[in-house]
DNA sequence: CGAACATTTGAGATGGTTCAAGGGTTGTGG
DNA sequence: CCACAACCCTTGAACCATCTCAAATGTTCG
């Protein structure tokens, strides 16, 4: 039902940091910082780079680490035995990854292009959140926010037409990625979009070009620019916003 | 694209309990109970009953309360302006509801049949989890578990065929609801199933009857019995299990 | 009994898929 | 720096899984 993509090997730098710092930090920061409670995490993390199409973790892997995206785009992938593929979400710089795993990851995470990450050992994160209610709350909120996004995606997949899906997707990408200075936003491949939106890459291509002909977007390979946001929003049928 | 259902009014018993107990409980229970940390919640809750098709909360409502299902079946509904409807999930006895809201509910919750609930004021829950890391952790895990289910649903909606969807749904219901003593499980209406599975009620009806003819299930109105679980599981293409 | 509602079934319409081919782009090695 | 290979994207045409529209048949309950 869907074509598949060979996965080139990851270029992952190994890490060398300890987790024992976590408990200390948790106690030190009795009064949560005025900024973001999750800033505390940073000291526990290690920088890491993954090459294009590299795997950050596989489905079913024990959840030893979690990550924050520093730069680049990450996709979260579920694969069926016969090769059908579903991308649950795309993650952008600043997004957290793998924090909501229970003991194993329920889907794979892969770098769309080259990606820079900060990696945190989960035991350290757990220890930190155990000792610091503000961190615990922020983590729960982060997971709740993902759940909310998942519900949006469920609505999209269950009830929207192809052009509504594309319009919704473009708006989400524009809002989250923050268009570059020219209002242009980088897109993943048609195949990646298709597997995210429950369509085929041909339908994605056709629909994108229809929106272009309709004057709602400008199209250039892997880049789009939204020229008529109200029209797109009307198509996407965004309830909220 | 989809027919709509009028909502009969809820029969909700008002509540009378205070939240101030929360902080005390949190402190008292420094050593978390051997059983379930969430048992601590019970004392903060009030019993409540909602009639068939009654609304527990509406989409966009400020999230003042959260709930645990005591008996009956609850559906979580997102509505589009033109009437298209998506049911994100069905909740069974023991399931938590509204705990993962941020400050407002991102979808409505309705009673499928008559439902008994236990209702908790969110400030009390927050206070409890603030003071009790075990509770905080359980709540985060509960939200993470919902996210995992949402990802399954995204795969189902994005990539499965009608019969795969039905088969998957029946297995989930059987596992979660726990079939009655005769292995029979209660189903919501065809329309509710359709709006959960991204199909029309006609397709649900036809597919259910096909599975019946194929000898995989026994069918009796709002009841099914799974007669050939392996065959159903093969159809559902469950990766895990 | 009768009204409201849930389910089934049929027949025709269709949005999106599938299969197929051609054109663009990018990077790489000669 | 050109030429080829590997992709990606586009476009066309036929097909089909599911939807839509329509009607008949339960079923439930006041």
Coordinates of C-alpha atoms (C1' of nucleotides) in Angstrom, one line a residue:
Chain A
X1 CA 0.0 0.0 0.0
X2 CA 3.0 2.3 0.5
X3 CA 6.5 2.3 -0.7
X4 CA 9.4 2.0 1.6
X5 CA 12.6 3.8 2.3
X6 CA 16.0 2.2 3.1
X7 CA 17.5 3.7 6.2
X8 CA 21.0 4.9 6.0
X9 CA 23.0 4.4 9.1
X10 CA 23.1 6.9 11.9
X11 CA 26.1 8.9 12.8
X12 CA 25.7 9.0 16.5
X13 CA 28.3 10.3 18.8
X14 CA 28.5 8.1 21.9
X15 CA 28.1 9.8 25.3
X16 CA 30.0 9.9 28.5
X17 CA 28.0 11.7 31.2
X18 CA 26.8 10.5 34.6
X19 CA 23.3 10.6 36.1
X20 CA 24.2 11.0 39.7
X21 CA 24.1 14.7 39.4
X22 CA 20.4 14.6 39.1
X23 CA 19.5 14.1 42.7
X24 CA 21.8 16.9 43.8
X25 CA 20.3 19.3 41.2
X26 CA 16.8 18.4 42.3
X27 CA 17.6 19.3 45.9
X28 CA 19.6 22.4 45.1
X29 CA 16.7 23.9 43.1
X30 CA 14.1 23.8 45.9
X31 CA 12.8 27.1 44.6
X32 CA 12.1 26.5 40.9
X33 CA 13.8 28.8 38.5
X34 CA 12.0 31.8 37.3
X35 CA 12.7 30.7 33.7
X36 CA 11.8 27.2 32.6
X37 CA 12.0 24.3 35.0
X38 CA 13.3 22.1 32.2
X39 CA 16.4 24.2 31.9
X40 CA 17.6 22.1 34.8
X41 CA 17.8 19.2 32.4
X42 CA 20.5 20.7 30.3
X43 CA 23.3 19.9 32.6
X44 CA 22.4 16.2 32.4
X45 CA 22.6 16.1 28.6
X46 CA 25.1 15.4 25.9
X47 CA 25.2 16.8 22.4
X48 CA 24.7 14.4 19.6
X49 CA 24.4 14.4 15.8
X50 CA 22.5 12.0 13.6
X51 CA 22.9 12.0 9.8
X52 CA 20.2 12.2 7.2
X53 CA 17.7 9.3 7.6
X54 CA 19.6 8.1 10.6
X55 CA 17.8 6.3 13.3
X56 CA 17.7 7.9 16.7
X57 CA 16.0 4.9 18.3
X58 CA 14.0 2.0 16.9
X59 CA 10.4 0.9 17.7
X60 CA 10.5 -1.4 20.8
X61 CA 13.9 -0.2 21.9
X62 CA 14.2 0.1 25.7
X63 CA 13.7 3.8 26.5
X64 CA 17.2 4.5 28.0
X65 CA 17.4 8.0 26.7
X66 CA 15.3 10.9 25.8
X67 CA 16.2 13.9 23.7
X68 CA 15.6 17.5 22.8
X69 CA 15.8 18.5 19.2
X70 CA 18.4 21.2 18.8
X71 CA 18.4 21.6 15.0
X72 CA 16.9 19.8 12.0
X73 CA 13.7 17.8 11.7
X74 CA 12.8 14.5 13.3
X75 CA 10.1 12.1 12.3
X76 CA 8.4 9.5 14.5
X77 CA 7.6 6.3 12.5
X78 CA 5.4 3.3 13.0
X79 CA 5.9 0.5 10.5
X80 CA 3.5 -2.3 9.6
X81 CA 4.8 -5.7 8.6
X82 CA 3.9 -5.3 5.0
X83 CA 5.7 -2.0 4.8
X84 CA 2.9 0.5 5.3
X85 CA 4.3 3.4 7.2
X86 CA 2.8 6.0 9.5
X87 CA 4.6 9.1 10.7
X88 CA 2.9 10.2 13.9
X89 CA 4.6 13.5 14.2
X90 CA 7.4 15.7 13.0
X91 CA 9.6 17.3 15.7
X92 CA 11.3 20.7 15.4
X93 CA 14.0 22.4 17.3
X94 CA 13.0 22.8 21.0
X95 CA 10.7 19.8 20.9
X96 CA 11.1 16.9 23.4
X97 CA 11.4 13.4 22.1
X98 CA 11.1 10.1 24.0
X99 CA 10.1 11.7 27.3
X100 CA 6.7 10.1 27.2
X101 CA 7.9 6.5 26.7
X102 CA 7.0 4.0 29.3
X103 CA 9.8 1.5 29.3
X104 CA 10.2 1.1 25.6
X105 CA 9.7 3.4 22.7
X106 CA 6.4 2.8 20.9
X107 CA 7.7 4.0 17.6
X108 CA 11.0 4.8 15.9
X109 CA 12.5 8.2 15.7
X110 CA 14.6 9.1 12.6
X111 CA 16.4 12.2 11.4
X112 CA 14.7 13.7 8.3
X113 CA 17.8 15.7 7.4
X114 CA 20.9 16.0 9.5
X115 CA 19.8 16.6 13.1
X116 CA 21.5 17.9 16.2
X117 CA 20.1 16.6 19.5
X118 CA 20.7 16.9 23.2
X119 CA 20.4 13.5 24.8
X120 CA 19.4 12.8 28.5
X121 CA 19.6 9.5 30.3
X122 CA 16.1 8.7 31.4
X123 CA 17.0 7.6 35.0
X124 CA 18.5 11.0 35.5
X125 CA 15.4 12.7 34.2
X126 CA 13.2 10.5 36.4
X127 CA 15.3 11.3 39.4
X128 CA 15.2 15.0 38.7
X129 CA 11.4 15.0 38.3
X130 CA 11.0 12.8 41.4
X131 CA 12.8 15.4 43.5
X132 CA 11.4 18.5 41.8
X133 CA 7.7 19.0 41.4
X134 CA 8.0 21.8 39.0
X135 CA 10.0 19.6 36.6
X136 CA 7.5 16.8 37.1
X137 CA 4.6 19.2 36.3
X138 CA 6.3 20.5 33.2
X139 CA 7.0 17.0 31.9
X140 CA 3.4 16.1 32.4
X141 CA 2.3 19.2 30.6
X142 CA 4.6 18.4 27.8
X143 CA 3.1 15.0 27.4
X144 CA -0.4 16.4 27.6
X145 CA 0.4 18.9 24.9
X146 CA 1.5 16.0 22.7
X147 CA -1.7 14.2 23.4
X148 CA -3.6 17.2 22.3
X149 CA -1.7 17.3 19.1
X150 CA -2.3 13.6 18.6
X151 CA -6.1 14.3 18.9
X152 CA -5.8 16.9 16.2
X153 CA -4.0 14.4 14.0
X154 CA -6.7 11.8 14.7
X155 CA -9.4 14.3 13.6
X156 CA -7.4 15.0 10.5
X157 CA -6.9 11.4 9.6
X158 CA -10.4 10.3 10.5
X159 CA -12.4 13.0 8.9
X160 CA -10.6 15.4 6.7
X161 CA -10.3 15.4 2.9
X162 CA -7.0 15.4 1.1
X163 CA -6.9 19.1 0.5
X164 CA -8.0 19.8 4.1
X165 CA -5.2 17.6 5.3
X166 CA -2.6 19.4 3.3
X167 CA -3.9 22.8 4.3
X168 CA -3.9 21.9 8.0
X169 CA -0.4 20.5 7.7
X170 CA 1.0 23.6 6.0
X171 CA -0.5 25.8 8.7
X172 CA 0.9 23.6 11.5
X173 CA 4.3 23.6 9.9
X174 CA 4.3 27.3 9.4
X175 CA 3.3 28.0 13.0
X176 CA 5.6 25.5 14.6
X177 CA 8.7 25.8 12.4
X178 CA 8.3 29.5 12.2
X179 CA 8.8 30.4 8.6
X180 CA 12.2 31.8 7.6
X181 CA 12.6 35.5 7.1
X182 CA 10.9 35.3 3.7
X183 CA 7.9 33.4 5.0
X184 CA 9.1 30.2 3.4
X185 CA 8.9 27.0 5.2
X186 CA 10.9 23.8 4.6
X187 CA 8.9 20.7 3.9
X188 CA 9.9 17.0 4.2
X189 CA 9.6 14.9 1.1
X190 CA 6.2 14.1 -0.5
X191 CA 6.5 10.6 0.7
X192 CA 7.1 11.7 4.3
X193 CA 4.1 14.1 4.1
X194 CA 2.0 11.3 2.6
X195 CA 2.8 8.9 5.4
X196 CA 2.0 11.6 8.0
X197 CA -1.3 12.6 6.4
X198 CA -2.6 9.1 5.5
X199 CA -2.3 9.8 1.7
X200 CA -0.1 8.6 -1.2
X201 CA 2.7 10.8 -2.4
X202 CA 0.9 11.3 -5.7
X203 CA -2.1 12.7 -4.0
X204 CA 0.2 15.0 -1.9
X205 CA 1.9 16.2 -5.0
X206 CA -1.4 16.8 -6.9
X207 CA -3.0 18.6 -4.0
X208 CA 0.0 20.8 -3.3
X209 CA -0.1 21.8 -7.0
X210 CA -3.8 22.5 -6.9
X211 CA -3.3 24.8 -3.9
X212 CA -0.5 26.5 -5.9
X213 CA -2.8 26.9 -9.0
X214 CA -5.5 28.3 -6.6
X215 CA -3.0 30.9 -5.5
X216 CA -2.9 29.9 -1.9
X217 CA 0.7 28.9 -1.8
X218 CA 4.0 29.4 -3.7
X219 CA 5.7 26.1 -4.4
X220 CA 9.4 25.4 -4.9
X221 CA 10.4 21.8 -4.5
X222 CA 11.0 21.4 -0.7
X223 CA 9.9 24.9 0.1
X224 CA 6.5 26.5 0.3
X225 CA 5.4 30.0 1.0
X226 CA 1.9 30.7 2.2
X227 CA 0.4 33.5 0.1
X228 CA -3.2 33.4 1.2
X229 CA -3.4 32.3 4.8
X230 CA -7.1 33.0 5.3
X231 CA -8.0 30.9 2.4
X232 CA -5.8 28.0 3.7
X233 CA -7.2 28.3 7.1
X234 CA -10.7 28.2 5.7
X235 CA -9.8 25.0 3.9
X236 CA -8.2 23.5 6.9
X237 CA -11.3 24.1 8.9
X238 CA -9.4 25.0 12.0
X239 CA -11.8 25.1 14.9
X240 CA -9.4 26.8 17.3
X241 CA -7.1 29.7 16.5
Chain B
X1 CA -19.8 13.8 5.2
X2 CA -21.2 12.4 8.4
X3 CA -24.6 12.5 10.0
X4 CA -25.1 14.1 13.4
X5 CA -26.6 13.2 16.7
X6 CA -28.6 15.5 19.0
X7 CA -27.3 15.5 22.5
X8 CA -29.8 14.8 25.3
X9 CA -29.2 16.8 28.4
X10 CA -26.9 15.4 31.2
X11 CA -28.2 14.4 34.6
X12 CA -25.3 15.6 36.7
X13 CA -25.5 15.5 40.4
X14 CA -23.8 18.7 41.8
X15 CA -20.9 18.3 44.2
X16 CA -20.1 19.6 47.6
X17 CA -16.6 18.7 48.6
X18 CA -13.6 20.9 49.4
X19 CA -10.1 20.8 47.9
X20 CA -8.2 21.9 50.9
X21 CA -7.8 18.3 52.0
X22 CA -5.4 17.8 49.2
X23 CA -2.3 19.4 50.7
X24 CA -2.8 17.6 54.0
X25 CA -3.1 14.3 52.3
X26 CA 0.0 14.9 50.3
X27 CA 2.0 15.6 53.4
X28 CA 0.5 12.7 55.4
X29 CA 1.4 10.2 52.7
X30 CA 5.1 10.8 52.6
X31 CA 5.6 7.1 52.1
X32 CA 3.5 6.3 49.1
X33 CA 1.0 3.5 49.7
X34 CA 2.0 0.0 48.6
X35 CA -1.1 -0.2 46.5
X36 CA -1.8 2.5 43.9
X37 CA -0.7 6.0 44.4
X38 CA -3.8 7.2 42.8
X39 CA -6.0 5.6 45.5
X40 CA -5.2 8.8 47.4
X41 CA -7.4 10.7 45.0
X42 CA -10.5 8.9 46.0
X43 CA -11.0 11.0 49.1
X44 CA -11.1 14.1 47.0
X45 CA -13.8 12.9 44.7
X46 CA -17.6 13.0 44.5
X47 CA -19.8 10.4 42.9
X48 CA -21.7 11.5 39.9
X49 CA -24.1 10.1 37.3
X50 CA -24.7 11.1 33.7
X51 CA -27.6 9.9 31.6
X52 CA -27.4 8.4 28.2
X53 CA -25.8 10.8 25.7
X54 CA -25.3 13.3 28.5
X55 CA -22.4 15.7 28.2
X56 CA -19.8 15.4 30.9
X57 CA -17.9 18.4 29.6
X58 CA -17.9 20.3 26.3
X59 CA -15.0 21.0 24.0
X60 CA -13.3 24.2 25.2
X61 CA -14.7 24.1 28.7
X62 CA -12.3 25.2 31.3
X63 CA -10.8 22.1 32.9
X64 CA -12.1 22.5 36.4
X65 CA -12.6 18.8 37.1
X66 CA -11.3 15.5 36.0
X67 CA -13.0 12.1 36.4
X68 CA -12.6 8.4 36.7
X69 CA -15.2 6.2 35.0
X70 CA -16.8 3.9 37.5
X71 CA -19.3 2.2 35.2
X72 CA -20.6 2.6 31.7
X73 CA -18.9 3.8 28.6
X74 CA -17.7 7.3 27.8
X75 CA -16.8 8.8 24.4
X76 CA -14.5 11.6 23.7
X77 CA -15.7 13.8 20.8
X78 CA -14.4 16.4 18.4
X79 CA -16.8 18.1 16.2
X80 CA -16.2 20.1 13.0
X81 CA -18.3 23.0 12.1
X82 CA -20.0 21.2 9.3
X83 CA -21.0 18.3 11.6
X84 CA -18.3 15.8 10.9
X85 CA -17.5 14.0 14.1
X86 CA -14.5 12.2 15.4
X87 CA -14.4 10.0 18.5
X88 CA -10.9 10.0 19.8
X89 CA -11.4 7.3 22.4
X90 CA -13.9 5.2 24.3
X91 CA -13.3 5.1 28.1
X92 CA -14.2 2.2 30.3
X93 CA -14.6 1.7 34.0
X94 CA -11.3 2.5 35.7
X95 CA -10.2 4.9 33.0
X96 CA -9.2 8.4 33.8
X97 CA -10.8 11.3 32.0
X98 CA -9.7 14.9 31.7
X99 CA -6.5 14.5 33.7
X100 CA -4.5 15.5 30.7
X101 CA -6.2 18.7 29.9
X102 CA -4.1 21.8 30.1
X103 CA -6.4 24.6 31.1
X104 CA -9.4 23.7 28.9
X105 CA -10.7 20.4 27.5
X106 CA -9.6 19.8 23.9
X107 CA -12.6 17.7 23.2
X108 CA -16.0 16.9 24.6
X109 CA -16.8 13.9 26.8
X110 CA -20.2 12.2 26.6
X111 CA -21.9 9.3 28.2
X112 CA -22.6 6.5 25.7
X113 CA -25.1 4.8 28.0
X114 CA -25.8 5.8 31.6
X115 CA -22.4 6.4 33.3
X116 CA -21.2 6.6 36.8
X117 CA -18.2 8.7 37.5
X118 CA -16.1 9.9 40.3
X119 CA -15.3 13.6 39.9
X120 CA -12.2 15.4 41.3
X121 CA -11.5 19.1 41.4
X122 CA -8.4 19.7 39.4
X123 CA -6.8 22.2 41.8
X124 CA -6.9 19.4 44.4
X125 CA -5.4 16.9 42.1
X126 CA -2.7 19.3 41.2
X127 CA -2.0 20.1 44.8
X128 CA -1.8 16.4 45.6
X129 CA 0.6 15.7 42.8
X130 CA 2.7 18.7 43.7
X131 CA 3.3 17.3 47.1
X132 CA 3.5 13.7 46.2
X133 CA 6.0 12.5 43.6
X134 CA 4.5 9.1 43.3
X135 CA 1.2 10.6 42.3
X136 CA 2.8 12.9 39.9
X137 CA 4.6 10.0 38.3
X138 CA 1.5 7.9 38.0
X139 CA -0.3 10.8 36.4
X140 CA 2.4 11.3 33.9
X141 CA 2.5 7.6 33.1
X142 CA -1.3 7.6 32.6
X143 CA -1.0 10.5 30.1
X144 CA 1.9 8.7 28.4
X145 CA -0.2 5.6 28.1
X146 CA -3.0 7.6 26.4
X147 CA -0.5 9.0 24.0
X148 CA 0.6 5.5 23.1
X149 CA -3.0 4.6 22.4
X150 CA -3.4 7.7 20.4
X151 CA -0.5 6.6 18.2
X152 CA -2.1 3.3 17.6
X153 CA -5.2 5.1 16.6
X154 CA -3.2 7.3 14.2
X155 CA -1.8 4.2 12.6
X156 CA -5.2 2.7 12.3
X157 CA -6.7 5.8 10.7
X158 CA -3.8 6.6 8.5
X159 CA -3.0 3.2 7.1
X160 CA -5.5 0.4 7.8
X161 CA -8.3 -0.8 5.6
X162 CA -11.9 -1.0 6.8
X163 CA -11.8 -4.6 7.9
X164 CA -8.4 -4.1 9.6
X165 CA -9.9 -1.2 11.5
X166 CA -12.9 -3.2 12.6
X167 CA -10.8 -6.2 13.6
X168 CA -8.4 -4.0 15.6
X169 CA -11.3 -2.2 17.3
X170 CA -12.9 -5.5 18.4
X171 CA -9.7 -6.8 19.8
X172 CA -9.1 -3.6 21.8
X173 CA -12.6 -3.6 23.1
X174 CA -12.3 -7.2 24.1
X175 CA -9.0 -6.6 25.9
X176 CA -10.0 -3.5 27.7
X177 CA -13.6 -4.0 28.5
X178 CA -12.9 -7.6 29.4
X179 CA -15.6 -9.7 27.8
X180 CA -18.5 -10.7 30.1
X181 CA -18.6 -14.2 31.4
X182 CA -19.8 -15.5 28.0
X183 CA -17.0 -13.8 26.1
X184 CA -19.5 -11.3 24.7
X185 CA -18.6 -7.6 24.5
X186 CA -20.9 -4.7 24.4
X187 CA -20.5 -2.4 21.4
X188 CA -21.4 1.3 21.0
X189 CA -23.7 2.0 18.0
X190 CA -22.5 1.6 14.4
X191 CA -22.5 5.4 14.1
X192 CA -20.2 5.8 17.2
X193 CA -17.9 3.1 15.9
X194 CA -17.8 4.7 12.5
X195 CA -16.9 8.1 13.9
X196 CA -14.1 6.4 15.9
X197 CA -12.7 4.4 13.0
X198 CA -12.9 7.0 10.3
X199 CA -15.6 5.1 8.4
X200 CA -19.3 5.5 7.7
X201 CA -21.9 3.5 9.7
X202 CA -22.8 1.6 6.5
X203 CA -19.3 0.4 6.1
X204 CA -19.1 -0.6 9.7
X205 CA -22.3 -2.6 9.4
X206 CA -21.2 -4.3 6.2
X207 CA -17.8 -5.1 7.5
X208 CA -19.1 -6.5 10.8
X209 CA -21.4 -8.8 8.9
X210 CA -18.6 -9.9 6.6
X211 CA -16.5 -10.9 9.6
X212 CA -19.6 -12.7 10.9
X213 CA -20.0 -14.6 7.6
X214 CA -16.3 -15.4 7.6
X215 CA -16.9 -17.1 11.0
X216 CA -14.6 -14.8 13.0
X217 CA -17.3 -13.3 15.2
X218 CA -20.9 -13.9 16.4
X219 CA -23.1 -10.9 16.0
X220 CA -26.1 -9.8 18.0
X221 CA -27.1 -6.2 17.6
X222 CA -25.0 -4.4 20.2
X223 CA -23.1 -7.5 21.3
X224 CA -20.3 -9.4 19.6
X225 CA -18.5 -12.5 20.6
X226 CA -15.1 -13.3 19.1
X227 CA -15.1 -16.8 17.9
X228 CA -11.8 -16.9 16.0
X229 CA -9.3 -14.6 17.7
X230 CA -6.2 -15.7 15.8
X231 CA -8.0 -14.9 12.5
X232 CA -9.1 -11.5 13.8
X233 CA -5.6 -10.7 15.1
X234 CA -4.1 -11.6 11.7
X235 CA -6.5 -9.2 10.1
X236 CA -5.8 -6.5 12.6
X237 CA -2.1 -6.9 11.9
X238 CA -1.2 -6.2 15.5
X239 CA 2.5 -5.7 15.7
X240 CA 2.8 -5.9 19.4
X241 CA 1.0 -8.5 21.7
Chain C
dC1 C1' -49.7 0.3 18.8
dG2 C1' -46.8 3.6 17.0
dA3 C1' -42.8 6.7 16.9
dA4 C1' -38.1 7.1 17.1
dC5 C1' -34.1 5.0 16.3
dA6 C1' -30.6 1.4 15.0
dT7 C1' -29.3 -1.8 11.5
dT8 C1' -29.0 -4.0 7.2
dT9 C1' -28.7 -4.1 2.3
dG10 C1' -28.6 -2.5 -2.5
dA11 C1' -27.0 0.3 -6.3
dG12 C1' -24.5 4.0 -8.1
dA13 C1' -21.0 7.7 -7.5
dT14 C1' -16.3 9.2 -6.4
dG15 C1' -12.0 10.6 -4.0
dG16 C1' -8.0 8.8 -3.7
dT17 C1' -5.0 4.9 -5.1
dT18 C1' -2.4 2.3 -8.3
dC19 C1' 0.4 1.7 -12.1
dA20 C1' 3.1 3.8 -15.4
dA21 C1' 6.0 7.0 -17.6
dG22 C1' 8.6 11.4 -18.1
dG23 C1' 11.1 15.4 -16.4
dG24 C1' 13.9 17.9 -12.8
dT25 C1' 17.5 18.1 -9.4
dT26 C1' 21.5 16.9 -6.8
dG27 C1' 25.7 14.9 -5.9
dT28 C1' 29.6 12.2 -7.3
dG29 C1' 33.3 10.3 -9.7
dG30 C1' 35.8 10.4 -13.7
Chain D
dC1 C1' 33.2 20.5 -14.9
dC2 C1' 30.6 17.3 -17.4
dA3 C1' 27.9 13.1 -17.4
dC4 C1' 25.7 9.7 -15.1
dA5 C1' 23.0 7.7 -11.4
dA6 C1' 19.9 8.1 -7.9
dC7 C1' 16.3 10.4 -6.3
dC8 C1' 12.3 13.3 -6.1
dC9 C1' 8.5 15.2 -8.1
dT10 C1' 4.8 15.6 -11.5
dT11 C1' 1.2 14.0 -14.5
dG12 C1' -2.0 10.8 -16.8
dA13 C1' -5.4 7.1 -17.0
dA14 C1' -7.8 3.3 -15.1
dC15 C1' -9.4 1.1 -11.0
dC16 C1' -11.5 0.2 -6.6
dA17 C1' -12.5 0.7 -1.6
dT18 C1' -15.4 3.3 0.6
dC19 C1' -19.0 6.8 0.5
dT20 C1' -23.6 8.4 -0.6
dC21 C1' -28.3 8.0 -1.2
dA22 C1' -32.2 5.3 -0.7
dA23 C1' -35.3 2.0 1.2
dA24 C1' -36.7 -1.9 3.9
dT25 C1' -36.5 -4.3 8.3
dG26 C1' -35.8 -4.7 12.9
dT27 C1' -36.0 -3.2 17.8
dT28 C1' -37.1 -0.5 21.9
dC29 C1' -40.1 1.8 24.7
dG30 C1' -43.6 5.1 26.1

